[in-house]
């Protein structure tokens, strides 16, 4: 299966083309440019580099979150547009699973962490053995203190990946948490190739979607929605 995979849920953005699990071409940027300005040019780049056309692609995979609300929307809408125009199936991939694949060749616990602000993290736990990932928890929104307690109870060393890796390493290391190791800088952020590895696994399980079915997975409501609901609650309380 030839996959076009997009990742734009974090500070970085990347696109790749794979055939089964073989990487044909990948483009990655983490230079502060907006994803809306970089994603489609990266699609053009990897298609040219792989010497393929979109008509030769079998499915479109995209990271659907959690992560940056704007980045997730850009990635999902771009994937939907490409897939819908050609009648291609889609595969939605967790940003946390994509990040975990970066270090899947190191046996042990992998702990993807993305900063969700207000002392919270987007997180999931995985176990890696001989390059095979096993999910231990669902994607979740968790307090940093609660994750710290969970890692203490596990009693095992863990590799931290994601944009919250250094922050968690600074907070957890030297405490009761067993050895925590931040991933090397080049492997910290989710990347399209890791997302493609997860997408390949999902495709084998038959987890294919239509473009219409593909949706973001935020894990919590966007800030604008939360603020609107808070105002409505305050107005209701005042009237009472």
XYZ file of C-alpha atoms in Angstrom:
240
model
C 0.000 0.000 0.000
C 1.309 3.431 -0.971
C 0.472 6.008 1.697
C 0.673 9.779 1.695
C 0.928 10.817 5.356
C 0.599 14.310 6.860
C 1.567 15.476 10.362
C 0.862 19.020 11.575
C -0.445 18.577 15.128
C 2.690 19.890 16.840
C 5.167 22.757 16.458
C 6.770 20.908 13.556
C 5.133 19.649 10.380
C 6.047 16.840 8.026
C 4.801 14.829 5.070
C 5.981 11.485 3.743
C 5.261 8.831 1.156
C 5.653 5.178 2.099
C 5.125 1.860 0.387
C 4.042 -0.563 3.088
C 6.643 0.182 5.803
C 9.346 1.437 3.418
C 9.964 5.182 3.474
C 10.182 6.597 -0.054
C 10.395 10.332 0.716
C 9.868 12.661 3.670
C 9.848 16.422 4.207
C 10.122 17.916 7.717
C 10.213 21.488 9.004
C 10.466 22.995 12.461
C 11.431 26.570 11.645
C 8.390 28.467 12.904
C 6.528 28.787 9.608
C 2.773 28.315 9.709
C 1.552 24.873 8.708
C -0.913 26.392 6.247
C 2.079 27.803 4.350
C 4.232 24.666 4.420
C 2.020 21.576 4.235
C 0.987 21.610 0.560
C 4.489 22.541 -0.690
C 5.814 19.578 1.306
C 3.197 17.337 -0.328
C 4.424 18.500 -3.739
C 8.037 17.909 -2.677
C 7.580 14.315 -1.485
C 5.462 13.381 -4.484
C 8.172 14.687 -6.813
C 10.961 13.047 -4.800
C 9.191 9.673 -4.774
C 8.433 9.920 -8.510
C 4.790 9.184 -7.876
C 1.566 10.988 -8.670
C -1.432 11.317 -6.382
C -3.267 8.934 -8.710
C -0.818 6.219 -7.593
C -1.501 6.760 -3.880
C -3.739 4.138 -2.233
C -4.739 6.057 0.913
C -4.138 9.310 2.781
C -3.134 9.203 6.445
C -3.102 12.197 8.764
C -2.446 12.900 12.419
C -5.838 13.834 13.863
C -4.619 14.945 17.296
C -4.317 15.579 20.085
C -2.177 18.683 19.759
C -2.415 22.169 18.335
C -6.057 22.864 17.474
C -5.076 24.963 14.456
C -2.437 22.505 13.284
C -4.807 19.551 13.574
C -7.512 21.390 11.603
C -5.045 22.277 8.841
C -3.778 18.711 8.546
C -7.203 17.081 8.605
C -8.748 19.534 6.136
C -5.790 19.109 3.756
C -6.022 15.316 3.940
C -9.787 15.403 3.408
C -9.376 17.621 0.354
C -6.763 15.355 -1.233
C -8.686 12.160 -0.459
C -12.156 13.397 -1.365
C -11.054 14.672 -4.756
C -9.737 11.221 -5.692
C -12.075 8.953 -3.758
C -9.231 7.692 -1.571
C -9.700 6.127 1.871
C -8.292 7.942 4.903
C -6.560 6.795 8.071
C -6.624 8.904 11.229
C -3.536 8.561 13.419
C -2.861 9.623 17.009
C -0.077 12.182 17.402
C 1.049 10.308 20.520
C 1.356 7.008 18.664
C 3.228 8.784 15.866
C 5.704 10.182 18.407
C 6.115 6.793 20.087
C 7.195 5.217 16.784
C 10.219 7.556 16.775
C 11.844 5.470 19.507
C 10.125 2.112 18.976
C 13.459 0.347 18.459
C 14.354 0.933 22.114
C 12.709 -1.753 24.242
C 10.800 -0.499 27.267
C 8.204 2.098 28.220
C 7.617 5.024 25.859
C 5.871 8.068 27.276
C 4.732 10.630 24.674
C 3.905 13.984 26.286
C 2.554 17.105 24.617
C 2.054 20.316 26.559
C -1.682 21.023 26.950
C -1.076 24.050 29.233
C -2.528 24.678 32.710
C -0.409 21.884 34.195
C -1.921 19.328 31.830
C -0.457 17.006 29.217
C -1.724 15.054 26.262
C -0.309 11.625 26.990
C -0.436 7.894 26.395
C 1.869 5.085 27.451
C 3.308 2.435 25.147
C 5.562 -0.570 25.541
C 8.118 -1.316 22.831
C 9.707 -4.680 22.173
C 11.829 -5.431 19.113
C 10.280 -2.585 17.165
C 6.685 -3.533 17.976
C 4.521 -1.067 19.910
C 1.861 -2.128 22.396
C -0.494 0.542 23.660
C -0.848 0.567 27.466
C -3.290 3.477 27.849
C -5.654 5.410 25.592
C -4.815 8.947 24.531
C -5.764 11.177 27.439
C -5.578 14.596 29.028
C -3.715 14.193 32.315
C -2.256 16.428 35.007
C 1.545 16.399 35.153
C 1.387 15.404 38.819
C -0.886 12.448 38.006
C 1.459 11.227 35.268
C 4.363 11.528 37.680
C 2.526 9.328 40.203
C 1.696 6.790 37.485
C 5.324 6.517 36.377
C 6.368 6.036 40.002
C 3.838 3.214 40.377
C 5.079 1.555 37.164
C 8.583 1.446 38.591
C 10.227 1.274 35.162
C 12.403 3.634 33.156
C 10.684 5.498 30.328
C 11.654 7.450 27.235
C 9.930 10.827 26.931
C 8.955 12.055 23.461
C 6.843 14.974 22.270
C 7.072 18.728 22.757
C 6.624 18.272 26.522
C 9.537 15.840 26.846
C 12.144 18.302 28.110
C 9.684 19.975 30.482
C 8.708 16.620 32.004
C 12.318 15.476 32.151
C 13.260 18.607 34.097
C 10.389 18.035 36.514
C 10.562 14.247 36.894
C 14.293 13.526 36.904
C 15.866 13.408 40.333
C 12.494 12.674 41.952
C 10.940 9.343 42.900
C 10.253 8.624 39.229
C 12.557 5.862 37.928
C 14.977 6.823 35.177
C 13.315 9.019 32.576
C 15.227 9.772 29.399
C 14.306 12.462 26.880
C 14.425 11.340 23.271
C 17.267 12.801 21.185
C 16.365 16.252 19.780
C 15.847 14.912 16.267
C 13.331 12.343 17.511
C 11.306 14.454 19.942
C 8.510 15.669 17.676
C 5.922 13.467 15.968
C 6.906 12.910 12.350
C 5.071 11.733 9.275
C 7.096 8.523 9.027
C 6.070 7.464 12.540
C 2.474 8.325 11.686
C 2.795 6.234 8.519
C 4.001 3.240 10.544
C 0.942 3.505 12.764
C -1.300 4.061 9.734
C 0.064 0.899 8.112
C -0.855 -1.060 11.246
C -4.351 0.449 11.309
C -4.861 -0.280 7.616
C -3.992 -3.926 8.207
C -6.743 -3.963 10.840
C -9.188 -2.504 8.328
C -9.492 0.856 10.082
C -10.078 2.891 6.933
C -12.351 5.927 6.779
C -13.976 7.963 4.057
C -12.978 11.604 3.767
C -16.343 12.547 5.293
C -15.734 10.280 8.303
C -12.265 11.680 9.038
C -12.464 14.018 12.034
C -10.056 15.756 14.438
C -9.555 14.297 17.913
C -8.888 17.188 20.286
C -9.470 15.441 23.672
C -10.853 18.730 24.961
C -12.878 21.606 23.584
C -11.077 24.511 21.890
C -10.451 27.544 24.100
C -13.040 29.660 22.275
C -15.717 27.055 23.002
C -14.666 26.751 26.648
C -14.811 30.538 27.071
C -18.251 30.733 25.434
C -19.609 27.994 27.704
C -18.098 29.727 30.742
C -19.844 32.993 29.787
C -23.140 31.179 29.300
C -22.781 29.493 32.692
C -21.958 32.819 34.343
C -24.979 34.489 32.722
C -27.268 31.663 33.836
C -25.925 31.873 37.391
C -26.447 35.654 37.445
C -30.070 35.320 36.308
C -30.760 32.790 39.036
